[in-house]
Amino acid sequence: MSSNPMAKRSQMQAVSRAVWAYVAPVNRSNEAITPFDPALQGQFDVNAPPAPFLLLGCVENFKRSSATRYEPLRTGAHGSLTATYRTQPDARAEFDVPQWGKLQMALSSGAQQINVLETAAGSAAQASGGSAVPASRVQDGSTAIELLLMPDQLVNFNSGDIVAVDCDYSGTTGYIGCGASAAYLSAALDPVAHVDLVRRVTLNVSRVEARTGMSLLLTQPLPAAPNSSMGVQKVIAFVDREGSSFFQEWSVLIVVPADSGGRVCFYYPRMQAAASAREQSQEIASPLFTPMLHVSLQALPVTDPNDGESVLCYRSYFPAASAAVY
Amino acid sequence: MQATKDSFYVALRTRLAAANPQRTVTIDGASRPGIVVVENERPVSGPAACDVFYLHWGSVKTLPMPGSTLCAMECTISYSTAGTSANGGEDRGRMLAAMDSDLLAIVAPRQTAKCDYGNGTGFALGSTLFWTQPVLSEAAGESPVYAGRKAALIVYFYPEVNQQ
């Protein structure tokens, strides 16, 4: 076999060049997480995460930290150390996202992320978007990558348009937004005046790649499948607001694929925003720089069904093919 | 060491055949993807052929990491073009840009499995080799007739693990 006894041990060292981040929705109504099973899903292509995880992108300056307190238990006249115990479990993660987009801004702001809908003629100016052009109804048979619309509605859209696809607001309270909870309403609003509210916040967005005689073909699949109760509206920009009350919550997966073989994954079943939106500037070559979205997240506990332990984060390691195991 | 050289070459050759099947070179009457390893070919004194990637291996060093056998080997890929005769060579800049695109396409992803091609079977050696993004030199040719450049990168590898 190998002429070098260190060969297998040296492959225990993970050598990587990028950190990849993914998110998946948490059902906010029942706090149901999106599980990540290392055995079933661990070795996925980093460009094609297992559904429903969505690629956030390669991130910079990934740093995870634990503020869990370790306390001594002392007994006896001299207060000798008998044992230690953990209290106030606390874990955080932060990183910078160079690529801007809907999901990326949602994670960075930590609050409600707003789609600025195309405004109707004569609409008064508003910081988060004025009165919108009415939605076009999604027709039966639509899929995550093809939206069937009535012919007279198709002309409202063109290749390159960004679209938001979701239900009309019906006067409900609680979490709104299909696929992933996008906002929370503690008090009902007028459903007529706010009929577009769900589409203003939904994360169910994509871009039109092409328009056929009966449908819009999308460049990226919608995170949630469309149905005939939904409408489509054109999105001009994304906006988030300092001071918003809503907290984003996601299952977060961080993957460090090693070029040398093997992989390290950090899976946080539940993470909520831990800070408001801010950006981190990175110089490319003066005067060029890129503003990166800073993401700061706080882990919430879940119960591991295997043993009932309360868990904030799972770290998994997939050894390289020929690496020594210990 | 040889397995690293061979695996890198085979990876790039395979990718070139998929990315641009038209880029070929004929050597001794046989057509193959347009990338050759200089040290593996018959020594010739004439100028290198146009529109072909020439792979040169450079110095090797072990990295100063405790408990690691990771090594780094310099690699230079040179190429040049005279453009097309139909355009009187005035398209040599465009042809060079096309070669740049081909090169950037075949070096991604920047890793491949290391195999022993000594007996022609490609026996997996149980480790991966990986490399840096190439640094492209300024465009220059051996004469004004040509446009060419050199792309430098570093290939990282582990000494053979499962080699018999």
XYZ file of C-alpha atoms in Angstrom:
490
model
C 0.000 0.000 0.000
C 1.073 3.587 0.492
C 4.757 4.328 0.773
C 3.984 7.279 3.002
C 2.447 6.431 6.385
C 1.203 10.012 6.746
C -0.791 9.924 3.527
C -4.047 8.761 5.068
C -3.708 10.964 8.124
C -2.962 14.042 6.081
C -6.310 13.667 4.367
C -8.027 14.136 7.694
C -7.248 17.798 7.176
C -10.056 19.474 5.259
C -8.730 21.949 2.703
C -11.454 24.145 1.313
C -11.886 27.372 -0.596
C -15.546 28.245 -0.060
C -18.360 28.092 2.448
C -21.853 27.492 1.070
C -25.075 28.509 2.790
C -28.599 27.172 2.324
C -31.925 27.875 3.977
C -35.243 26.069 4.194
C -38.545 27.287 5.556
C -39.721 26.665 9.079
C -43.467 26.244 9.444
C -44.057 29.103 11.810
C -47.535 27.991 12.792
C -46.357 24.734 14.352
C -42.568 25.357 14.415
C -42.013 22.351 12.158
C -38.459 22.453 10.859
C -36.942 21.201 7.620
C -34.746 18.278 8.641
C -31.304 17.677 7.197
C -30.268 14.035 7.302
C -26.521 13.613 6.720
C -26.945 10.006 5.635
C -29.698 10.686 3.142
C -28.788 14.157 1.956
C -25.259 14.952 3.030
C -23.285 14.488 -0.172
C -25.438 16.639 -2.421
C -24.107 18.726 -5.286
C -23.443 22.117 -3.715
C -25.259 23.769 -6.622
C -28.360 21.598 -6.192
C -29.353 21.319 -2.531
C -31.968 18.787 -1.428
C -35.475 20.277 -1.531
C -36.743 22.372 0.083
C -33.342 23.873 0.884
C -32.543 26.911 -1.234
C -29.070 28.079 -2.130
C -28.159 31.338 -0.459
C -24.738 31.379 -2.099
C -21.103 31.199 -1.175
C -20.584 33.243 1.955
C -17.617 35.041 3.453
C -16.429 35.389 7.022
C -18.557 32.547 8.354
C -18.260 32.456 12.093
C -20.248 30.452 14.548
C -20.158 31.051 18.227
C -21.563 29.586 21.381
C -22.518 31.592 24.430
C -23.700 28.573 26.353
C -22.527 28.995 29.937
C -20.415 26.370 31.634
C -20.827 26.558 35.386
C -18.879 24.788 38.129
C -20.629 22.779 40.793
C -18.650 23.048 44.022
C -19.224 21.178 47.220
C -17.651 20.711 50.632
C -16.031 23.075 53.057
C -13.341 24.034 50.548
C -15.742 24.444 47.684
C -13.987 21.794 45.654
C -14.996 21.402 42.063
C -17.243 18.364 41.830
C -18.696 18.716 38.388
C -19.511 21.189 35.676
C -22.824 21.751 34.002
C -24.168 23.741 31.099
C -26.834 26.385 31.361
C -28.516 28.900 29.094
C -27.734 27.148 25.805
C -26.990 29.800 23.216
C -25.563 29.518 19.723
C -25.144 32.059 16.965
C -23.825 32.182 13.441
C -22.898 35.075 11.242
C -21.545 35.519 7.753
C -21.476 37.916 4.823
C -23.322 37.211 1.591
C -21.757 38.804 -1.502
C -24.760 38.004 -3.715
C -27.850 40.155 -3.300
C -31.333 38.732 -3.840
C -34.685 38.225 -2.213
C -33.646 35.432 0.138
C -30.322 37.015 0.887
C -31.915 40.323 1.853
C -34.542 38.541 3.939
C -31.869 36.762 5.956
C -29.780 39.888 6.284
C -32.569 42.212 7.343
C -34.027 39.594 9.615
C -37.358 41.298 9.201
C -40.162 41.432 6.691
C -38.786 41.572 3.148
C -40.963 43.520 0.755
C -41.489 43.128 -2.965
C -41.980 46.566 -4.471
C -44.763 45.845 -6.934
C -45.149 47.686 -10.203
C -47.334 50.648 -9.452
C -50.488 51.604 -11.247
C -50.657 54.862 -13.172
C -51.335 57.793 -10.864
C -50.265 55.992 -7.704
C -48.922 58.169 -4.939
C -45.246 57.579 -4.103
C -44.634 55.281 -1.137
C -41.360 53.973 0.256
C -42.446 50.340 0.145
C -44.464 50.633 -3.053
C -47.703 52.338 -3.946
C -50.956 51.061 -5.403
C -50.002 48.149 -7.584
C -51.019 47.092 -11.049
C -53.728 44.465 -10.381
C -52.606 40.852 -10.271
C -53.054 38.425 -13.132
C -54.723 35.174 -12.100
C -52.724 31.953 -12.235
C -54.496 29.272 -14.249
C -54.846 25.572 -13.474
C -51.965 23.467 -14.695
C -49.276 25.936 -13.699
C -46.057 24.565 -12.257
C -43.102 25.923 -10.327
C -41.395 26.850 -13.596
C -44.363 27.687 -15.831
C -47.190 30.065 -15.036
C -50.281 29.694 -17.197
C -52.122 32.983 -17.646
C -55.051 34.150 -19.738
C -53.849 35.546 -23.075
C -55.022 39.057 -22.272
C -52.927 38.953 -19.073
C -49.767 37.568 -20.644
C -49.100 40.808 -22.443
C -48.516 42.470 -19.079
C -45.273 40.538 -18.679
C -42.041 40.333 -20.597
C -38.878 38.307 -20.559
C -36.682 39.542 -17.723
C -39.524 40.619 -15.444
C -39.380 39.565 -11.802
C -42.704 38.201 -10.582
C -44.286 37.528 -7.196
C -46.805 34.683 -7.060
C -49.109 34.259 -4.106
C -52.668 34.510 -2.833
C -54.792 37.595 -2.354
C -54.932 38.874 1.189
C -58.301 37.876 2.668
C -58.332 39.663 6.005
C -56.639 36.946 8.044
C -54.244 37.331 10.938
C -51.105 35.314 11.700
C -48.378 34.260 9.317
C -48.817 34.975 5.631
C -46.946 33.879 2.532
C -46.953 30.510 0.807
C -43.973 28.201 1.150
C -42.173 30.289 3.715
C -43.743 32.607 6.242
C -43.003 36.084 5.010
C -44.755 38.284 7.563
C -46.981 38.199 10.595
C -50.183 40.125 11.101
C -51.365 40.595 14.666
C -54.432 42.531 13.550
C -56.500 42.101 10.427
C -56.301 44.686 7.671
C -58.932 45.709 5.180
C -58.770 42.928 2.562
C -59.964 45.212 -0.207
C -57.438 47.948 0.388
C -54.645 45.407 1.011
C -55.510 42.724 -1.524
C -51.869 42.623 -2.713
C -50.381 42.409 0.778
C -49.295 38.763 0.570
C -47.611 39.301 -2.794
C -45.876 42.355 -1.358
C -44.049 40.152 1.138
C -44.021 36.669 -0.353
C -40.758 34.830 -0.930
C -42.398 33.041 -3.854
C -40.598 35.004 -6.553
C -38.780 34.279 -9.781
C -37.823 35.891 -13.076
C -39.524 35.434 -16.437
C -37.246 33.715 -18.896
C -39.646 33.698 -21.825
C -43.286 34.259 -22.711
C -45.131 31.680 -24.758
C -48.597 31.965 -26.224
C -50.165 30.769 -23.006
C -47.614 30.970 -20.223
C -44.609 32.543 -18.604
C -41.521 30.340 -18.366
C -39.417 31.069 -15.291
C -35.648 31.050 -14.896
C -35.745 29.604 -11.373
C -38.450 27.375 -9.917
C -40.812 29.068 -7.523
C -40.116 27.887 -3.969
C -43.819 27.023 -3.575
C -45.982 25.513 -6.304
C -48.528 27.942 -7.743
C -52.264 27.272 -7.929
C -55.332 28.945 -9.306
C -56.010 30.815 -6.073
C -52.873 32.867 -6.666
C -52.114 35.974 -8.603
C -48.988 37.221 -10.359
C -47.563 40.709 -10.096
C -44.449 42.319 -11.429
C -41.729 43.160 -8.905
C -39.509 46.182 -9.476
C -37.244 46.016 -6.419
C -36.836 44.491 -2.966
C -37.102 46.569 0.194
C -36.575 45.874 3.857
C -37.191 48.200 6.764
C -35.291 48.961 9.914
C -37.788 48.853 12.737
C -40.004 46.143 11.320
C -41.496 43.806 13.929
C -41.351 40.497 12.076
C -38.549 37.976 12.740
C -37.318 35.767 9.924
C -36.904 32.134 10.934
C -35.283 29.451 8.804
C -33.553 26.116 8.954
C -29.980 26.947 7.994
C -27.379 24.637 6.503
C -23.744 25.641 6.111
C -21.536 23.384 4.016
C -17.756 23.467 3.773
C -16.873 21.114 0.921
C -13.228 20.161 1.077
C -11.284 20.201 -2.170
C -9.147 17.556 -0.570
C -12.218 15.328 -0.249
C -14.762 15.099 2.532
C -17.172 17.706 3.806
C -18.155 19.549 6.952
C -21.770 20.613 7.521
C -23.371 22.793 10.161
C -27.105 22.380 10.429
C -29.190 24.723 12.523
C -32.804 23.476 12.587
C -34.158 26.853 13.717
C -32.503 30.219 13.380
C -33.953 33.641 13.876
C -32.539 37.028 13.081
C -30.127 38.284 15.726
C -29.409 41.743 14.300
C -30.815 44.290 11.923
C -29.657 44.832 8.380
C -26.136 46.021 7.763
C -23.560 45.647 5.063
C -19.914 44.744 5.046
C -17.778 46.312 2.354
C -15.112 44.260 0.652
C -12.618 45.849 -1.680
C -12.106 44.051 -4.967
C -9.509 46.322 -6.561
C -9.604 49.975 -5.604
C -11.860 51.815 -6.310
C -14.064 48.753 -6.861
C -15.721 47.233 -3.850
C -18.645 44.960 -3.163
C -21.147 45.601 -0.386
C -21.904 42.263 1.237
C -25.060 41.537 3.177
C -24.218 40.758 6.764
C -26.294 37.987 8.284
C -26.448 37.452 12.027
C -28.582 34.602 13.326
C -29.573 33.174 16.683
C -30.264 29.449 17.054
C -33.432 28.178 18.705
C -33.627 24.706 20.245
C -35.296 21.647 18.843
C -35.688 18.208 20.344
C -33.685 15.404 18.769
C -36.151 12.509 18.385
C -33.368 9.950 18.835
C -32.785 10.749 22.486
C -34.921 13.719 23.452
C -31.953 16.066 23.828
C -32.484 19.757 23.231
C -30.227 20.786 20.354
C -29.223 24.079 18.751
C -26.823 22.938 16.043
C -25.614 19.740 14.429
C -22.056 19.547 13.089
C -21.421 16.665 10.718
C -18.239 15.499 9.032
C -17.918 13.257 5.994
C -14.346 11.929 5.871
C -12.459 11.964 2.591
C -12.522 8.651 0.776
C -9.145 7.419 1.993
C -8.706 9.483 5.125
C -7.920 7.834 8.414
C -11.038 7.732 10.548
C -9.381 8.671 13.824
C 3.670 12.566 -8.672
C 3.118 11.064 -12.106
C -0.426 10.137 -11.174
C -1.108 13.776 -10.353
C 0.228 14.939 -13.700
C -1.720 12.292 -15.570
C -4.963 12.855 -13.667
C -4.834 16.598 -14.213
C -4.181 16.163 -17.901
C -6.897 13.535 -18.360
C -9.413 15.736 -16.533
C -8.666 18.746 -18.729
C -8.551 16.683 -21.890
C -11.910 15.090 -21.140
C -13.456 18.442 -20.323
C -12.063 20.047 -23.475
C -13.524 17.280 -25.609
C -16.923 18.032 -24.061
C -16.670 21.823 -24.015
C -15.272 22.322 -27.497
C -15.097 19.142 -29.582
C -13.797 21.179 -32.525
C -10.581 22.072 -30.747
C -8.381 19.153 -31.714
C -4.779 18.532 -32.628
C -3.407 15.946 -35.007
C -0.156 14.328 -33.930
C 1.406 11.527 -35.907
C -1.779 11.287 -37.910
C -4.035 10.822 -34.905
C -6.608 13.426 -33.929
C -7.190 14.096 -30.244
C -8.425 16.936 -28.009
C -6.253 20.015 -28.424
C -4.274 19.794 -25.211
C -0.911 18.093 -24.881
C 1.669 17.605 -22.159
C 4.970 18.804 -23.509
C 7.070 16.309 -21.567
C 4.983 13.427 -22.894
C 5.497 14.250 -26.569
C 8.366 13.686 -28.943
C 10.895 16.522 -28.591
C 10.547 18.981 -31.415
C 12.574 22.066 -32.157
C 10.024 23.987 -34.173
C 7.412 26.397 -32.902
C 4.428 25.086 -31.007
C 1.296 24.471 -33.027
C -1.386 27.127 -32.953
C -4.765 26.716 -31.272
C -3.508 23.998 -28.942
C -2.974 24.061 -25.188
C 0.517 23.050 -24.075
C 0.863 21.912 -20.509
C 4.219 22.392 -18.750
C 5.030 21.137 -15.265
C 7.201 23.208 -12.949
C 8.615 23.021 -9.468
C 7.145 20.981 -6.627
C 7.166 21.653 -2.928
C 5.601 20.196 0.178
C 3.529 22.566 2.240
C 4.653 23.396 5.749
C 1.617 21.994 7.536
C 2.227 19.724 10.514
C 1.066 16.194 9.909
C 0.226 16.833 6.287
C 1.770 15.505 3.110
C 0.023 18.021 0.902
C 2.217 19.049 -2.025
C 2.006 21.854 -4.554
C 3.162 21.647 -8.148
C 3.412 24.570 -10.535
C 1.763 24.221 -13.892
C 1.832 26.512 -16.901
C -0.504 26.186 -19.826
C 0.690 28.064 -22.922
C -1.243 28.653 -26.085
C -1.204 30.869 -29.106
C -3.067 31.499 -32.308
C -2.486 33.162 -35.636
C -6.159 33.700 -36.237
C -7.758 32.348 -39.367
C -6.388 32.584 -42.865
C -9.836 33.557 -44.085
C -9.518 36.761 -42.086
C -5.841 37.278 -42.760
C -5.056 36.737 -39.088
C -6.963 39.849 -38.081
C -9.140 37.748 -35.815
C -6.269 36.399 -33.721
C -7.453 38.449 -30.744
C -10.874 36.883 -30.966
C -9.387 33.428 -31.403
C -7.221 33.988 -28.357
C -10.297 35.066 -26.381
C -12.006 31.850 -27.463
C -9.040 29.876 -26.160
C -9.198 31.831 -22.905
C -12.859 30.833 -22.594
C -12.076 27.203 -23.307
C -9.331 27.228 -20.721
C -11.503 28.760 -18.022
C -14.209 26.231 -18.836
C -11.980 23.180 -18.531
C -10.286 24.161 -15.287
C -13.673 24.211 -13.519
C -14.474 22.552 -11.234
C -11.006 22.948 -9.822
C -10.606 19.395 -8.594
C -10.584 15.817 -9.820
C -9.945 12.342 -8.483
C -6.365 11.166 -8.616
C -5.908 7.980 -10.603
C -2.988 5.850 -11.666
C -2.904 5.655 -15.457
C 0.353 3.747 -15.468
C -1.296 0.587 -16.716
C -3.933 2.414 -18.716
C -6.852 1.603 -16.434
C -7.126 4.728 -14.334
C -6.987 2.972 -10.980
C -8.377 5.293 -8.296
C -5.726 6.220 -5.772
C -8.160 7.347 -3.130
C -7.451 11.039 -2.984
C -8.327 14.228 -4.768
C -6.130 16.781 -6.451
C -7.200 20.390 -6.710
C -5.836 23.573 -8.135
C -5.958 27.343 -8.098
C -7.739 29.583 -10.542
C -5.284 30.210 -13.413
C -3.526 33.544 -13.675
C -3.420 34.630 -17.300
C -0.441 36.580 -18.569
C -0.721 39.510 -20.932
C -1.432 38.589 -24.523
C 1.754 38.312 -26.509
C 3.079 36.165 -29.321
C 6.426 34.957 -30.562
C 6.001 37.385 -33.412
C 3.367 39.924 -34.429
C 1.707 37.173 -36.407
C 0.698 35.377 -33.254
C -1.309 36.182 -30.175
C -0.814 33.967 -27.186
C -0.427 33.815 -23.459
C 0.543 31.651 -20.529
C -1.782 30.598 -17.756
C -0.164 29.741 -14.456
C -1.774 27.688 -11.732
C -0.789 25.491 -8.825
C -1.961 21.918 -8.483
C -2.228 20.547 -4.966
C -2.075 16.832 -4.314
C -1.357 14.165 -1.767
C 1.254 11.509 -2.319
C -0.306 8.262 -3.406
C -2.549 6.682 -0.813
C -3.658 3.359 -2.231
C -0.969 2.845 -4.788
C 0.486 -0.634 -4.661
